[in-house]
PDB file of C-alpha atoms in Angstrom:
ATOM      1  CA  UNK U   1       9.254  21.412  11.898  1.00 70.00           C
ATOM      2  CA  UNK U   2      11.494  21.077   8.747  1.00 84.00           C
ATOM      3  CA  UNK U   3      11.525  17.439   8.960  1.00 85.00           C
ATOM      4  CA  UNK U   4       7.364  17.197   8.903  1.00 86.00           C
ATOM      5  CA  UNK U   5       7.672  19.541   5.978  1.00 90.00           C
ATOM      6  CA  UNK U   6      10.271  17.143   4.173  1.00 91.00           C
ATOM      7  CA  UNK U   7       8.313  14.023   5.054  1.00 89.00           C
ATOM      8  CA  UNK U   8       5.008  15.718   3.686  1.00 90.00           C
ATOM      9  CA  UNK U   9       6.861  17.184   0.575  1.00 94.00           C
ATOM     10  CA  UNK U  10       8.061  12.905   0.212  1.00 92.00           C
ATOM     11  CA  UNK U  11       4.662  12.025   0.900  1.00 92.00           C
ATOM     12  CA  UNK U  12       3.079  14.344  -1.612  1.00 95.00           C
ATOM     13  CA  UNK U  13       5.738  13.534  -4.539  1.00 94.00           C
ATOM     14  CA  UNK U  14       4.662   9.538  -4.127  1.00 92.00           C
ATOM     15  CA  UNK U  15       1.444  10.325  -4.443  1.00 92.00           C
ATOM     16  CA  UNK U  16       1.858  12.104  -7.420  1.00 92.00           C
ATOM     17  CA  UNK U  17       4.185   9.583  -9.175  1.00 92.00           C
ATOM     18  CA  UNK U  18       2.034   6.895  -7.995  1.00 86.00           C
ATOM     19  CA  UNK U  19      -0.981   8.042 -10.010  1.00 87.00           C
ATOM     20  CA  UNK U  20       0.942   9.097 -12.359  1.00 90.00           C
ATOM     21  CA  UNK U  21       1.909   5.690 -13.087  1.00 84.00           C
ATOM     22  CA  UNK U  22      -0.840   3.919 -12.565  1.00 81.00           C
ATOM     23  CA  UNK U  23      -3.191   6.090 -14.950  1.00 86.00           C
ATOM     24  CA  UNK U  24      -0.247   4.840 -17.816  1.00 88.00           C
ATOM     25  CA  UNK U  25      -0.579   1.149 -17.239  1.00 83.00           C
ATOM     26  CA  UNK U  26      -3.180  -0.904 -19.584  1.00 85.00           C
ATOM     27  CA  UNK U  27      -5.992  -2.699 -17.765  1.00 78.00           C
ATOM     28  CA  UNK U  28      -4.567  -5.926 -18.692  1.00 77.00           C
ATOM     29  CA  UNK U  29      -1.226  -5.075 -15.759  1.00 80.00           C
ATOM     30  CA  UNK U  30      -3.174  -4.009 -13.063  1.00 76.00           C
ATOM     31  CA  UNK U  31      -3.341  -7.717 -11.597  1.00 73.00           C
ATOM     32  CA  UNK U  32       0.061  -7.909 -11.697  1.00 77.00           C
ATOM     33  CA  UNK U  33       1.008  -4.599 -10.468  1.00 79.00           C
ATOM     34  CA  UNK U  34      -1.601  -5.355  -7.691  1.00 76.00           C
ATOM     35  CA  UNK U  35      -0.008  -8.568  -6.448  1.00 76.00           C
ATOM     36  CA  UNK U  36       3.978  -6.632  -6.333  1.00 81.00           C
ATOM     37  CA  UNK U  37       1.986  -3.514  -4.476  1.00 80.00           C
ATOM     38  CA  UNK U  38       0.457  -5.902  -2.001  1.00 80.00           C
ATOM     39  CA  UNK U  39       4.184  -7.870  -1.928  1.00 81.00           C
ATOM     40  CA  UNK U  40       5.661  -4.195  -0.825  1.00 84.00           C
ATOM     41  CA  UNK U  41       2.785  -3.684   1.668  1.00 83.00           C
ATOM     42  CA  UNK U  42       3.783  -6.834   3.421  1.00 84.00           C
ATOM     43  CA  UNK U  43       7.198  -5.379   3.582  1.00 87.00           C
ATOM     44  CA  UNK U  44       5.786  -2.158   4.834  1.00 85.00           C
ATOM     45  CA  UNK U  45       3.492  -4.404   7.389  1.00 87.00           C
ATOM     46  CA  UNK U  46       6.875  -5.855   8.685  1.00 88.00           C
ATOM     47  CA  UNK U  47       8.028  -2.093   9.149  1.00 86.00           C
ATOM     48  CA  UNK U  48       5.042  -1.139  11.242  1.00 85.00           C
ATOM     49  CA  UNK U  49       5.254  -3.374  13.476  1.00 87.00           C
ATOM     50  CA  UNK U  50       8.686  -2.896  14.867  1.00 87.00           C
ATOM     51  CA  UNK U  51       7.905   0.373  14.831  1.00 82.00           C
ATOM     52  CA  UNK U  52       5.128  -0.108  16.838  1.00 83.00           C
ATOM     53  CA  UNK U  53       6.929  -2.759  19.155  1.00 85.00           C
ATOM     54  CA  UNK U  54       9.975  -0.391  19.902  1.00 81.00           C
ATOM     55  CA  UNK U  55       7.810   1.156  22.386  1.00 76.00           C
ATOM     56  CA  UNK U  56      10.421   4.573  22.205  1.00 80.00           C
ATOM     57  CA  UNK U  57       7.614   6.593  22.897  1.00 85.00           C
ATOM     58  CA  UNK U  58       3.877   7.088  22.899  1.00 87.00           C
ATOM     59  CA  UNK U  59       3.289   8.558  19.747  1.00 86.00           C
ATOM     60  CA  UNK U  60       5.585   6.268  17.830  1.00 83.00           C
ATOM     61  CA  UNK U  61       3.557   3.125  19.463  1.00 86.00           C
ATOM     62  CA  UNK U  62       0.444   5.385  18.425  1.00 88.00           C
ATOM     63  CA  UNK U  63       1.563   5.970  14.849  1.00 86.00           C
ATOM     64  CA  UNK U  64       3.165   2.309  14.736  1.00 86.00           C
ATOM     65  CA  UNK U  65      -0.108   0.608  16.054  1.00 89.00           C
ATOM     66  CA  UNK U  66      -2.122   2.565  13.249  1.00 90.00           C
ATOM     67  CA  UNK U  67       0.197   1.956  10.561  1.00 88.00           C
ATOM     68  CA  UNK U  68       0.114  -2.118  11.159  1.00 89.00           C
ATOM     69  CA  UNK U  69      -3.951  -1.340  11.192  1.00 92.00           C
ATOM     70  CA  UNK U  70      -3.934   0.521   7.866  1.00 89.00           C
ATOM     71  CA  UNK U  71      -1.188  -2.131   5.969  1.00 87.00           C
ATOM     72  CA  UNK U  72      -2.864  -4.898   7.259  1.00 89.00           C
ATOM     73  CA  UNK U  73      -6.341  -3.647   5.794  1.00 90.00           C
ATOM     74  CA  UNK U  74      -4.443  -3.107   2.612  1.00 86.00           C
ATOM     75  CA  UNK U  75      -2.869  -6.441   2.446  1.00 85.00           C
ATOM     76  CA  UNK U  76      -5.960  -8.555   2.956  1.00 88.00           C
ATOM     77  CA  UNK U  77      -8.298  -6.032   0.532  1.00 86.00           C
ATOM     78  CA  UNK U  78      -5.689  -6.404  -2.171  1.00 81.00           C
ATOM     79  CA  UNK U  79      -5.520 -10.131  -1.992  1.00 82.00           C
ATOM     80  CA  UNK U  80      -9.099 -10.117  -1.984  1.00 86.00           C
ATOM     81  CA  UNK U  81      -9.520  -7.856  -5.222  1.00 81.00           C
ATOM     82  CA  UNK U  82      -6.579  -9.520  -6.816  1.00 77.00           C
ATOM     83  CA  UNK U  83      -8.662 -12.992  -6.044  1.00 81.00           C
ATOM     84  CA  UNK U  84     -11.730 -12.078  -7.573  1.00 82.00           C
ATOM     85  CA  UNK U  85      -9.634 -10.448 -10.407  1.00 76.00           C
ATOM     86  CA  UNK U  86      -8.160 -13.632 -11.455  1.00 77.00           C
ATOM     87  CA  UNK U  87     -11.071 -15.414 -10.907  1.00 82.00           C
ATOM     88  CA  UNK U  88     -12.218 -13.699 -14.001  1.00 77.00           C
ATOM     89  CA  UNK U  89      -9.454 -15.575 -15.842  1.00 74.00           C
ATOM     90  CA  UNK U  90     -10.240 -18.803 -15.326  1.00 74.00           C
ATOM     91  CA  UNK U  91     -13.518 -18.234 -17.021  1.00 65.00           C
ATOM     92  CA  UNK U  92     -16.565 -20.639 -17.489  1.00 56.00           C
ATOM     93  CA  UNK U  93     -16.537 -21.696 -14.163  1.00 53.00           C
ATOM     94  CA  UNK U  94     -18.604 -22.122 -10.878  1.00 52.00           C
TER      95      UNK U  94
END
């Protein structure tokens, strides 16, 4: 039980920090910031999925199987976003 309760208390705290820091950052850095959060969600994506392929139990296959779901979703939106982000840049175009 103490180990949910640690894991929440982590889980909370980055949450925190992470809006935290992202309500500091001008407008101009969120591209950038965007393409090193979607580089550390690939990492994460590589993560999921051996936890999801050590098959040590049910739940962790569960867990594992949702996590590759929920990183992979937030790998291809933030490509996507960051796309049509620097699209903006190139300006004048098609």
């Amino acid at each position: 039980m103490s180990e949910i309760v640690t894991y929440l208390t982590f889980f909370v705290l980055a949450a925190f920090l992470g809006y935290s820091v992202i309500t500091k950052i001008p407008a101009t850095l969120h591209t950038p910031l965007m393409s090193g959060s979607n580089a550390i969600t690939g990492i994460t994506l590589v993560g999921a999925v051996v936890v999801a392929g050590s098959s040590s139990s049910t739940l962790a296959t569960a867990l594992g199987f949702l996590a590759v779901v929920m990183a992979t979703v937030n790998v291809v939106g933030g490509y996507m976003v960051s796309h049509f982000m620097l699209s903006d840049f190139h300006g004048g175009g098609d």
